[in-house]
PDB file of C-alpha atoms in Angstrom:
ATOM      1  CA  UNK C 194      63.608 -20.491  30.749  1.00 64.00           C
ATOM      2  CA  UNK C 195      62.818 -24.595  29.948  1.00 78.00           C
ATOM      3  CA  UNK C 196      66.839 -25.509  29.854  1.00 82.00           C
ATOM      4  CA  UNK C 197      67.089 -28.907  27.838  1.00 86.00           C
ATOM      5  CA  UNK C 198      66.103 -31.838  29.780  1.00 84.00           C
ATOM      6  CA  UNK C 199      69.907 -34.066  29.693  1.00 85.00           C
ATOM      7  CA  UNK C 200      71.602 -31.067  30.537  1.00 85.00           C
ATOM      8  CA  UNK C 201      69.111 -30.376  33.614  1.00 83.00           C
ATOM      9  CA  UNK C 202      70.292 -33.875  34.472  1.00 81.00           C
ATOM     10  CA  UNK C 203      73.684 -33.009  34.346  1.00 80.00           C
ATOM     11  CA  UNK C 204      73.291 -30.510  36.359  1.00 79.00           C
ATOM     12  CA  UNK C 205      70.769 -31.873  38.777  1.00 76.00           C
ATOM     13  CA  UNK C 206      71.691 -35.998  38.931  1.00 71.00           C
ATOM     14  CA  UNK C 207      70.178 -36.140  42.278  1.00 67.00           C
ATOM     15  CA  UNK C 208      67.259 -34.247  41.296  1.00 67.00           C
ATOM     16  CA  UNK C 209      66.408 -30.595  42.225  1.00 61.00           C
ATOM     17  CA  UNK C 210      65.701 -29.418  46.059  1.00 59.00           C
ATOM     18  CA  UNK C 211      63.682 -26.679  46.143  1.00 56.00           C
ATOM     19  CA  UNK C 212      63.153 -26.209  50.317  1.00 55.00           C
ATOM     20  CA  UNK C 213      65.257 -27.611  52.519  1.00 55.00           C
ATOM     21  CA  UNK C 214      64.914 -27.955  56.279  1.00 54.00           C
ATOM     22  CA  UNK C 215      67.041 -26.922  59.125  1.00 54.00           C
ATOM     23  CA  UNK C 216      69.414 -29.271  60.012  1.00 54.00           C
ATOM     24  CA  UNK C 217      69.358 -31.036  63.373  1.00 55.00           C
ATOM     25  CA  UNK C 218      71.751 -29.826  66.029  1.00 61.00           C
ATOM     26  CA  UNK C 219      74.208 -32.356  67.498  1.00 58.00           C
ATOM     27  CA  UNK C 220      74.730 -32.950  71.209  1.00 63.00           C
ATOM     28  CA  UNK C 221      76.941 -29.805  71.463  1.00 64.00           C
ATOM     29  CA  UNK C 222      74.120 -27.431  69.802  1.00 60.00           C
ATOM     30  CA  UNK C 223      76.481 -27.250  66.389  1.00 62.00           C
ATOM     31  CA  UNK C 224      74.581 -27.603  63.517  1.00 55.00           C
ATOM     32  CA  UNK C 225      75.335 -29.618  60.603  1.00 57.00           C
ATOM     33  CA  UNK C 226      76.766 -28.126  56.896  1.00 56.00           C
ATOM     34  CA  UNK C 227      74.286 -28.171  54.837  1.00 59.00           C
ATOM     35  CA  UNK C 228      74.614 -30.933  52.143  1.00 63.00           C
ATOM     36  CA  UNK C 229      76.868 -30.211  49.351  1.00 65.00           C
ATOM     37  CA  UNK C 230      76.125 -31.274  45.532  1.00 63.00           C
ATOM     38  CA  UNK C 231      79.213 -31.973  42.992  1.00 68.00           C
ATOM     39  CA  UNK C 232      77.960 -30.734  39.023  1.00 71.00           C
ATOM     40  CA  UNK C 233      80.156 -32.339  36.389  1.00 72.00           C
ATOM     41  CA  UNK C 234      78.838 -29.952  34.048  1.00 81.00           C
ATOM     42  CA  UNK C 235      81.746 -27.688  31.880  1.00 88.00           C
ATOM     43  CA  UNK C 236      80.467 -24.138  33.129  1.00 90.00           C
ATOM     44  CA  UNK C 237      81.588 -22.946  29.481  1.00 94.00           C
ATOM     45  CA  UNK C 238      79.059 -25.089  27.719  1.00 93.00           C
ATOM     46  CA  UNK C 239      76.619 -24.108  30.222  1.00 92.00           C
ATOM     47  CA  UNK C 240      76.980 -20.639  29.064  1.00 95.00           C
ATOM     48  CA  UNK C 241      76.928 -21.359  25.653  1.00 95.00           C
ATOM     49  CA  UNK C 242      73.515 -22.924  25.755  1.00 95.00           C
ATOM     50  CA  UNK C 243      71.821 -20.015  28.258  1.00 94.00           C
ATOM     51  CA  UNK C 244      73.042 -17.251  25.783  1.00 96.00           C
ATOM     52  CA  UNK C 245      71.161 -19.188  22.480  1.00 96.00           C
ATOM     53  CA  UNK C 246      68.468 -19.740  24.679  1.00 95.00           C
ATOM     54  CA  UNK C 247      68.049 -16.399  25.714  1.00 95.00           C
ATOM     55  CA  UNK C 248      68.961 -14.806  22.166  1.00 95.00           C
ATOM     56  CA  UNK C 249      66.051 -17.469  21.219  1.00 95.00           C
ATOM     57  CA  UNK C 250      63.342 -16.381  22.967  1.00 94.00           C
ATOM     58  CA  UNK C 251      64.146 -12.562  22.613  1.00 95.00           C
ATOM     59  CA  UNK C 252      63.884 -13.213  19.041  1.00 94.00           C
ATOM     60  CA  UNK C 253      60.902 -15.124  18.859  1.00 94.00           C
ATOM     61  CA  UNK C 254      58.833 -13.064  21.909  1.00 92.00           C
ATOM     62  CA  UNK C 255      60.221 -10.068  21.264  1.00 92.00           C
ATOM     63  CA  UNK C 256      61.711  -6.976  24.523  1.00 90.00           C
ATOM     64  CA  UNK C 257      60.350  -4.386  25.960  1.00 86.00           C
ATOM     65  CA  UNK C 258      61.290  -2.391  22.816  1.00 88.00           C
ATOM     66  CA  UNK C 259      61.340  -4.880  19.818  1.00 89.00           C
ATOM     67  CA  UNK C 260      58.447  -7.158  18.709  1.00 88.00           C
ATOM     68  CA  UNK C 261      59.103 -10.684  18.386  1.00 90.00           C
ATOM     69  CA  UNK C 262      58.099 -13.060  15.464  1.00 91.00           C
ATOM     70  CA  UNK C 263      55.603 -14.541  17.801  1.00 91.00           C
ATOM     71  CA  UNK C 264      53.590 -11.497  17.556  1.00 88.00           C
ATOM     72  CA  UNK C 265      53.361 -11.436  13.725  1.00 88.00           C
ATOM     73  CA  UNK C 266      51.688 -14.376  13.712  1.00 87.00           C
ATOM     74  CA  UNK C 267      49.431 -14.074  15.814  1.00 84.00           C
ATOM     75  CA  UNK C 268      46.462 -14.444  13.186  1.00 81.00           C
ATOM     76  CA  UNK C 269      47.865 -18.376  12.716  1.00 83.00           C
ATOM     77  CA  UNK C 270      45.893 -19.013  15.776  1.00 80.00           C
ATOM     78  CA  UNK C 271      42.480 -17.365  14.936  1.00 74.00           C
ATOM     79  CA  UNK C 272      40.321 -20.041  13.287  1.00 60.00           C
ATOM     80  CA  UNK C 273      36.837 -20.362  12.823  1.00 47.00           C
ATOM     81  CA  UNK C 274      34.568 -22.994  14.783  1.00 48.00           C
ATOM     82  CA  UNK C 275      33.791 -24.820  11.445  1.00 48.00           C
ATOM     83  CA  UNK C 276      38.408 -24.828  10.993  1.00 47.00           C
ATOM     84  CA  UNK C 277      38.412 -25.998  14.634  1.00 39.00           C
ATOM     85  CA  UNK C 278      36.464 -28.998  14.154  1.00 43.00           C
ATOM     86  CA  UNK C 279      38.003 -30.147  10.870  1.00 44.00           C
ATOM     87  CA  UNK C 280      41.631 -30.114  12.124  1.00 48.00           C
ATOM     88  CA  UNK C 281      41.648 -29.229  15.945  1.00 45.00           C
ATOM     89  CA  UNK C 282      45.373 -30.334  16.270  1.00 46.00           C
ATOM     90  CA  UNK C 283      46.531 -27.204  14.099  1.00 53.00           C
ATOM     91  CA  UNK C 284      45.710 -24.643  16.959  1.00 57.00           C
ATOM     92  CA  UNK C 285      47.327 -26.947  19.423  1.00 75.00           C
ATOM     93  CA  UNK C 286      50.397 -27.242  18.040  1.00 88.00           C
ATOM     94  CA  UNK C 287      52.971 -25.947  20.290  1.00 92.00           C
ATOM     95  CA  UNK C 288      55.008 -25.233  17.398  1.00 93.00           C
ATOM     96  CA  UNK C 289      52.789 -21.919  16.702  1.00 92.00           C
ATOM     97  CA  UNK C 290      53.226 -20.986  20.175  1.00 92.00           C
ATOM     98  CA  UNK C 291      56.560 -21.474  21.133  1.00 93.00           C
ATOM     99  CA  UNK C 292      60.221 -21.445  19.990  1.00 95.00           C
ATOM    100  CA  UNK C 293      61.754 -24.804  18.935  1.00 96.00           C
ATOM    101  CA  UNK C 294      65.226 -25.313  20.015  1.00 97.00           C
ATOM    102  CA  UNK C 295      67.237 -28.950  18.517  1.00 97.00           C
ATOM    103  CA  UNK C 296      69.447 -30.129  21.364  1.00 97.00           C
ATOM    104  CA  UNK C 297      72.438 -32.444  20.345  1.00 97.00           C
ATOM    105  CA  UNK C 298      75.359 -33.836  22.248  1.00 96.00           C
ATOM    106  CA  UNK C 299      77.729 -35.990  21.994  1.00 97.00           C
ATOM    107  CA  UNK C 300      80.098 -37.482  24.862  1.00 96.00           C
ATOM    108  CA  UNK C 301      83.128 -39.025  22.929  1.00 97.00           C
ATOM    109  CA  UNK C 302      85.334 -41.115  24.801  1.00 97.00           C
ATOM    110  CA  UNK C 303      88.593 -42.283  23.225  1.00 96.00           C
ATOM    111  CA  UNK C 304      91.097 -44.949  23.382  1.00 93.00           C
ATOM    112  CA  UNK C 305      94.649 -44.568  21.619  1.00 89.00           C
ATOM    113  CA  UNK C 306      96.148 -48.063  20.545  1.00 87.00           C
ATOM    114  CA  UNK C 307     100.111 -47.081  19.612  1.00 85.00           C
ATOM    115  CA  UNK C 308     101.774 -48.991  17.190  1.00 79.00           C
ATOM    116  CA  UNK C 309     103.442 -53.130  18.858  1.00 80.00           C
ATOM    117  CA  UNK C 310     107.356 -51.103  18.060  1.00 76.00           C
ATOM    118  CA  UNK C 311     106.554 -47.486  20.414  1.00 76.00           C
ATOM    119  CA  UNK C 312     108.153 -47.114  23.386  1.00 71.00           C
ATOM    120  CA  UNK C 313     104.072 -46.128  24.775  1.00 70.00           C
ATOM    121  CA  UNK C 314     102.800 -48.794  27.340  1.00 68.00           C
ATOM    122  CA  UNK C 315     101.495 -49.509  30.954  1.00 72.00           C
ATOM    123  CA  UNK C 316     103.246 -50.562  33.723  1.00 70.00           C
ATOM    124  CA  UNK C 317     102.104 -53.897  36.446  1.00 69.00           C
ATOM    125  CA  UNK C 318      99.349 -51.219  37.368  1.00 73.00           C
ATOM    126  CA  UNK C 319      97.947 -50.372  34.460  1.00 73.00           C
ATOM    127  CA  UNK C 320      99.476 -46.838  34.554  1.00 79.00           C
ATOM    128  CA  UNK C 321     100.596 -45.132  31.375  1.00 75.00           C
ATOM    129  CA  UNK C 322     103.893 -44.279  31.123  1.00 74.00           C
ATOM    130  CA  UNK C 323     105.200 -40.510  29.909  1.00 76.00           C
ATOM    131  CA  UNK C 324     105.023 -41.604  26.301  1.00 72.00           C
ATOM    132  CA  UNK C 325     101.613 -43.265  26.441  1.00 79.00           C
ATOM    133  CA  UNK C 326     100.626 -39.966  27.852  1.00 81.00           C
ATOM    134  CA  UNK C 327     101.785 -37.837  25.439  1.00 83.00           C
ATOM    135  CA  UNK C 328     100.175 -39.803  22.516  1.00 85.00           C
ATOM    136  CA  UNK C 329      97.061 -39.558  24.545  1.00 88.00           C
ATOM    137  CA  UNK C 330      96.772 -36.138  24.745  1.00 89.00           C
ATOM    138  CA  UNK C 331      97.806 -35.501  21.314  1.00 90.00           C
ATOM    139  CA  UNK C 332      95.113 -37.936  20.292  1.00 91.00           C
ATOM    140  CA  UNK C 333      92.840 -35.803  22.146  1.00 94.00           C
ATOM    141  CA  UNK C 334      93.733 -32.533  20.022  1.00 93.00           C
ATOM    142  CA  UNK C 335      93.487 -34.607  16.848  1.00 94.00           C
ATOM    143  CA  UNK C 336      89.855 -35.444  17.292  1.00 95.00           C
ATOM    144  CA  UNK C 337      89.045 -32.069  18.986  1.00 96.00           C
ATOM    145  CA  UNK C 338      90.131 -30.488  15.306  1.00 94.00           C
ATOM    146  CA  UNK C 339      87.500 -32.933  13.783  1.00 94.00           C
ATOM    147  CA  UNK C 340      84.927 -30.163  14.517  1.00 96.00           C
ATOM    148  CA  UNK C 341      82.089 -31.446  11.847  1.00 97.00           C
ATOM    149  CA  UNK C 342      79.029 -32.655  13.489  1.00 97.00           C
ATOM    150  CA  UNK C 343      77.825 -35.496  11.080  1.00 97.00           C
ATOM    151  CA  UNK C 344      81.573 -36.911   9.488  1.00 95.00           C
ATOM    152  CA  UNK C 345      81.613 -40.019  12.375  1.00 94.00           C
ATOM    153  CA  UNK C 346      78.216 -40.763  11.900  1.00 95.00           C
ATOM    154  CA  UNK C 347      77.995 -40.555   7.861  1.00 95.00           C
ATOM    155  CA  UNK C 348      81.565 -42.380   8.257  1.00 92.00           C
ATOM    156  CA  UNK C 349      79.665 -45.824  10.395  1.00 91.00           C
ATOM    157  CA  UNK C 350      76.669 -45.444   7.520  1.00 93.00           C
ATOM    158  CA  UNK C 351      78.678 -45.868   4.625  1.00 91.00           C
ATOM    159  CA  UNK C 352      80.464 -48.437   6.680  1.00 89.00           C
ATOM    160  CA  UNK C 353      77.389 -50.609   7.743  1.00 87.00           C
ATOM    161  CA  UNK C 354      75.033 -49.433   5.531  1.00 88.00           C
ATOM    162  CA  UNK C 355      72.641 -48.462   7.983  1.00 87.00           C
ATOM    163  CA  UNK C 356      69.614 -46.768   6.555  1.00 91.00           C
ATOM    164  CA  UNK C 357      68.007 -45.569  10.334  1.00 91.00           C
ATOM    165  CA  UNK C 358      71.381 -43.629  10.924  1.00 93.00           C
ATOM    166  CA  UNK C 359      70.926 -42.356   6.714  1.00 94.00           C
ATOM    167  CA  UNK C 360      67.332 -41.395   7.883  1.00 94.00           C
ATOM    168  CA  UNK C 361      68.589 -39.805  10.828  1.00 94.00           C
ATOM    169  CA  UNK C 362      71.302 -37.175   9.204  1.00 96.00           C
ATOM    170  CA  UNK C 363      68.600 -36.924   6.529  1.00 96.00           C
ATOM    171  CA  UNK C 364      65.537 -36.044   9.399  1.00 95.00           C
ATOM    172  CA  UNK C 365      68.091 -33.476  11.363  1.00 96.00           C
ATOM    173  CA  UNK C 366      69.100 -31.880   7.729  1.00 96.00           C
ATOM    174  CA  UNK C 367      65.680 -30.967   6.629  1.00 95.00           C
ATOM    175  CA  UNK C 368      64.915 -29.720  10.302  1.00 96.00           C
ATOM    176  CA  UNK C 369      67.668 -26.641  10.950  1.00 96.00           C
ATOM    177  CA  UNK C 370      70.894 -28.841  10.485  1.00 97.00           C
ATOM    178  CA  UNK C 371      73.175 -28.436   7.166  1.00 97.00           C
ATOM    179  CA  UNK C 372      75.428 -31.501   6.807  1.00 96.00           C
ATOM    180  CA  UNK C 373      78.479 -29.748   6.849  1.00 96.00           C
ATOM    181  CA  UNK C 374      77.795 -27.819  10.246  1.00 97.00           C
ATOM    182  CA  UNK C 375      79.859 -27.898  13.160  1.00 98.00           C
ATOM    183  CA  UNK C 376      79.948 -28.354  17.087  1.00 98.00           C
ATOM    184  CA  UNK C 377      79.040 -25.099  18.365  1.00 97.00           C
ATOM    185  CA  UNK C 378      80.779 -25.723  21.507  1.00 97.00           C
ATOM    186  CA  UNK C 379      83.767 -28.759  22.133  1.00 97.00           C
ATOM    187  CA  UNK C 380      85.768 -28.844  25.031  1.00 96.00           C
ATOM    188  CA  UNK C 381      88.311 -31.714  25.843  1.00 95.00           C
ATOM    189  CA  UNK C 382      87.788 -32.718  30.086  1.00 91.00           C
ATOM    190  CA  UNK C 383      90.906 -32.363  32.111  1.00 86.00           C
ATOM    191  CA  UNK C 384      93.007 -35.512  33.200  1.00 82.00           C
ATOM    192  CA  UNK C 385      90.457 -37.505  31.102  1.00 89.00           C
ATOM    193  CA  UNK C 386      89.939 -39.349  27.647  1.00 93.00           C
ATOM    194  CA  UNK C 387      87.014 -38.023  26.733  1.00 96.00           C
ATOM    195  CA  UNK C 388      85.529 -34.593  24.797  1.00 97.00           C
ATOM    196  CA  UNK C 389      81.887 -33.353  25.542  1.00 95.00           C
ATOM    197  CA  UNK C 390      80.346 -31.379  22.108  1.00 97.00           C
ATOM    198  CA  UNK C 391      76.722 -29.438  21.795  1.00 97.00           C
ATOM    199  CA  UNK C 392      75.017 -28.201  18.831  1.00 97.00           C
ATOM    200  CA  UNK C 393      71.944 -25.728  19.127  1.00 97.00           C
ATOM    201  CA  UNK C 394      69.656 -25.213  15.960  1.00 97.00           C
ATOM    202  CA  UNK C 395      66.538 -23.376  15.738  1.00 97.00           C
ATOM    203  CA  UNK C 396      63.844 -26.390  14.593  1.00 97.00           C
ATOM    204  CA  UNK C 397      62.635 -25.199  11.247  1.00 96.00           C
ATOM    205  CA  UNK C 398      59.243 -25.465  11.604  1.00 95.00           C
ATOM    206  CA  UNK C 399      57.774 -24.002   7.874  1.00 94.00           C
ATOM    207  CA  UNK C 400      56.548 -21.154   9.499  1.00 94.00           C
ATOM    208  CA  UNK C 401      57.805 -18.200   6.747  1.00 93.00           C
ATOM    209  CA  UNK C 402      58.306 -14.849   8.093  1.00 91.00           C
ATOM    210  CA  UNK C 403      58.096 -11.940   4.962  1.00 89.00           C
ATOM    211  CA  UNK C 404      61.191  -9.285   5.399  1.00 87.00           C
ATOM    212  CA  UNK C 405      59.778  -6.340   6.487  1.00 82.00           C
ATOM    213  CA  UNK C 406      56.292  -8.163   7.494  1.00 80.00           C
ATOM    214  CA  UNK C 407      55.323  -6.903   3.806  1.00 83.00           C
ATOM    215  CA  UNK C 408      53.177 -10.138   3.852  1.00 87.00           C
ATOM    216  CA  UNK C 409      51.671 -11.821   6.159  1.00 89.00           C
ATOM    217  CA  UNK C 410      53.240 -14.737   7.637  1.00 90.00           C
ATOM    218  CA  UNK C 411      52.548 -18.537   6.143  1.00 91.00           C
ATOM    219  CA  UNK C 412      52.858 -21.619   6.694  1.00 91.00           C
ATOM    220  CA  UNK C 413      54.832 -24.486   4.344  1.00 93.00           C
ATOM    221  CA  UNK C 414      52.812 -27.682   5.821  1.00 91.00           C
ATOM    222  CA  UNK C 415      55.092 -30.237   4.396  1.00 93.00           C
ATOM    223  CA  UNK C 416      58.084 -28.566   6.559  1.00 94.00           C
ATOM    224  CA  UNK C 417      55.649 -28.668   8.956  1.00 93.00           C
ATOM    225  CA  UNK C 418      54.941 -32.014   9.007  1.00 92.00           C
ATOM    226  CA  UNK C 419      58.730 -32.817   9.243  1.00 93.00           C
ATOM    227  CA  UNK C 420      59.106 -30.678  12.191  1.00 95.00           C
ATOM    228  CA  UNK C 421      56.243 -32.088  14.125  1.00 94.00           C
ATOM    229  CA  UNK C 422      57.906 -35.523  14.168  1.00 93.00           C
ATOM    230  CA  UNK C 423      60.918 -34.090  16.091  1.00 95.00           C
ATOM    231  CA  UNK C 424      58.288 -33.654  18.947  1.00 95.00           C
ATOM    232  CA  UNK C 425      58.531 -36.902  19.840  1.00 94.00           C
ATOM    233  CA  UNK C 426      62.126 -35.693  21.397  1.00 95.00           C
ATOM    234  CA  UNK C 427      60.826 -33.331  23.311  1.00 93.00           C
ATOM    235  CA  UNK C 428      60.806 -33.830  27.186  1.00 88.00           C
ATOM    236  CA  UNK C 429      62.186 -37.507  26.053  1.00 91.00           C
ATOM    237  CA  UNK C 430      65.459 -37.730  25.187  1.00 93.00           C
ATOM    238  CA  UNK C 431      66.614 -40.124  23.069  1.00 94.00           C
ATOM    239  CA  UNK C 432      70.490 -41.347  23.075  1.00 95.00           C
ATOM    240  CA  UNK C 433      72.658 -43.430  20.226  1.00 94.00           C
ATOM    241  CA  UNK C 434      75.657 -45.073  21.094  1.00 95.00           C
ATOM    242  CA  UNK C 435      78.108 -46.650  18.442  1.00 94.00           C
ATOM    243  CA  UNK C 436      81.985 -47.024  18.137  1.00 94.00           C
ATOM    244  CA  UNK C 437      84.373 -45.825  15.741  1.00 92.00           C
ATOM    245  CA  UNK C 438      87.837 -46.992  14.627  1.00 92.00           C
ATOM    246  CA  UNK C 439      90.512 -45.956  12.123  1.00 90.00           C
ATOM    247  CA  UNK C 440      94.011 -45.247  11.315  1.00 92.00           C
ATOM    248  CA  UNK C 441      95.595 -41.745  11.771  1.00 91.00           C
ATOM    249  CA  UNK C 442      98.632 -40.155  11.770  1.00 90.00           C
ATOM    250  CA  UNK C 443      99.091 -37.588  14.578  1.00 88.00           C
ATOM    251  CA  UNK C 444     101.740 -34.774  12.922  1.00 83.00           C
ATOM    252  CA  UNK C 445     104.980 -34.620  14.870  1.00 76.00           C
ATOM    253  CA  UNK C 446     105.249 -31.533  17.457  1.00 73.00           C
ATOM    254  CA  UNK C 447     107.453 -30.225  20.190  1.00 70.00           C
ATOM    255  CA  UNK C 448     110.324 -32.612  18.970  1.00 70.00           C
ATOM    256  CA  UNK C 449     108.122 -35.744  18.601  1.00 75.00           C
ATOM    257  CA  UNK C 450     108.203 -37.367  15.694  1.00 80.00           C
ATOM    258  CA  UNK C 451     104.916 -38.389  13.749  1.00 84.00           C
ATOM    259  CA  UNK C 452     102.891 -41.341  14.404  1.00 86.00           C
ATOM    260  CA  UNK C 453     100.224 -43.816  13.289  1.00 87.00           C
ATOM    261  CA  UNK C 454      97.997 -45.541  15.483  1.00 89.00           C
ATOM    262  CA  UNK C 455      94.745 -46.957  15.938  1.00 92.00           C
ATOM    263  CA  UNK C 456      92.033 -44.770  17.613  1.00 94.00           C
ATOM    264  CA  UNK C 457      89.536 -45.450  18.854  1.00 95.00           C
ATOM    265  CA  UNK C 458      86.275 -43.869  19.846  1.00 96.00           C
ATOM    266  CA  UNK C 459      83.386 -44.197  21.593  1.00 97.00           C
ATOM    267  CA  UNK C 460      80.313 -41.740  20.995  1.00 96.00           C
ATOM    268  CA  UNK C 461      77.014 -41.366  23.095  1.00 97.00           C
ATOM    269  CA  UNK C 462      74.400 -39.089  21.277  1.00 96.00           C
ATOM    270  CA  UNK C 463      72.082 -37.383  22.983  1.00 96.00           C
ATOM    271  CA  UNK C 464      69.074 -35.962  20.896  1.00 96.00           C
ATOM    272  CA  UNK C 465      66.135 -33.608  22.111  1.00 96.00           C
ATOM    273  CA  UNK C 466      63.418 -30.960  21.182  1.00 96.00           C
ATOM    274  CA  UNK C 467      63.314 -28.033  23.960  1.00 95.00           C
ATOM    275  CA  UNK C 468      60.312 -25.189  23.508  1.00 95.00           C
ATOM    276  CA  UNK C 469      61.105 -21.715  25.115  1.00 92.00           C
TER     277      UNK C 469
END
């Protein structure tokens, strides 16, 4: 199974070691641990994105007792000579031959700035105190409630005006997206600022499957076209970093009254194509 190539590098930073040799004994014949690697990788999320693989590519290549859509189109492939020398790229399109997964993440850091009258500060260290803390982590739950994938990033265009982040939300819309879609998996890390979100789409590649195969499959070459242009993510990931500040009131719980404060955020996109 191809796994998406930034979460391969999550889970491989050092790159993978497939054979490893014996390790030298010392001068009392012991021989040494083999070398231990750390993965910062949530094993939850890791889950979440082998079981849509692997519900992807059962789908699309079928088991050992259901056909997959892969084999009802089939005749896409089968061109003449004269077809294969006008347009030699449409039989080598991997998108005929292989299902197209959209990979997005997004690593979200975030800093809470309390109001200049809270109790909330640091001490000569730099070390929050209790209150600080608490506002922190309630911060936290705030934003992991704000579950809807494009709301930051429609929120920054409408701010700046930026047409390549319009284009963007437009490009991942028309491609397996809808704009009101949300993380499918969020997870705030322990003991740290910062909340780690995937989506997985199917790419929507224009190839139109009939319900019961009472026709045979087509193609819709305009959809097509759009989906081909998310190939250039594929094996190349492609990240988009911006920052994002507002107001907001965190509601008062476990005896804590409600406050405003200025949060902000900091959000890395990552952005790939994977075929199964």
């Amino acid at each position: 199974m191809n796994l998406p190539e930034s979460v391969l590098l999550c889970l491989f930073p050092n790159g993978l070691v497939l054979s490893r040799q014996n390790g030298m004994p010392d001068e009392d014949g012991n021989v040494e641990d083999e070398d231990v690697y750390s993965v910062d990788f949530d094993p939850e999320c890791f889950q979440y994105v082998l079981n849509f693989f692997r519900s992807a590519s059962d789908a699309f290549y079928g088991t050992s007792t259901t056909p997959g859509l892969f084999s009802a189109q089939q005749h896409l492939l089968d061109v003449s000579p004269n077809e294969f020398q006008m347009n030699p790229a449409s039989v080598q399109n991997p998108l005929l031959t292989k299902q197209a997964i959209i990979v997005l993440r997004e690593e979200l850091e975030y800093f809470s700035i309390p109001p200049k009258n809270s109790q909330a500060s640091t001490d000569k260290n730099g070390l929050a105190n209790d209150v600080l803390v608490r506002l922190k982590r309630r911060s936290g739950d705030y934003l992991m409630e704000k579950r809807n994938i494009f709301t930051a990033l429609q929120r920054n265009v409408n701010k700046e005006n930026n047409m390549a982040e319009q284009h963007l939300i437009d490009m991942l819309c028309m491609s397996g997206f809808n704009r009101d879609d949300e993380w499918g998996f969020r997870a705030l890390e322990p003991s740290r600022c910062c909340i780690s979100s995937i989506a997985l789409v199917l790419l929507k590649t224009g190839i139109i499957h009939h319900p019961n195969n009472e026709k045979p499959v087509e193609v819709d070459y305009t959809q097509m076209a759009t989906a081909q242009k998310l190939l250039l993510f594929w094996r190349k990931p492609a990240r988009k970093c911006w920052w994002d500040g507002s107001d907001v009131e965190l509601p008062g719980r476990d005896g804590q009254p409600a406050v405003t404060l200025k949060l902000w955020a900091r959000r890395v996109w990552t952005l790939e194509l994977s075929l199964v």
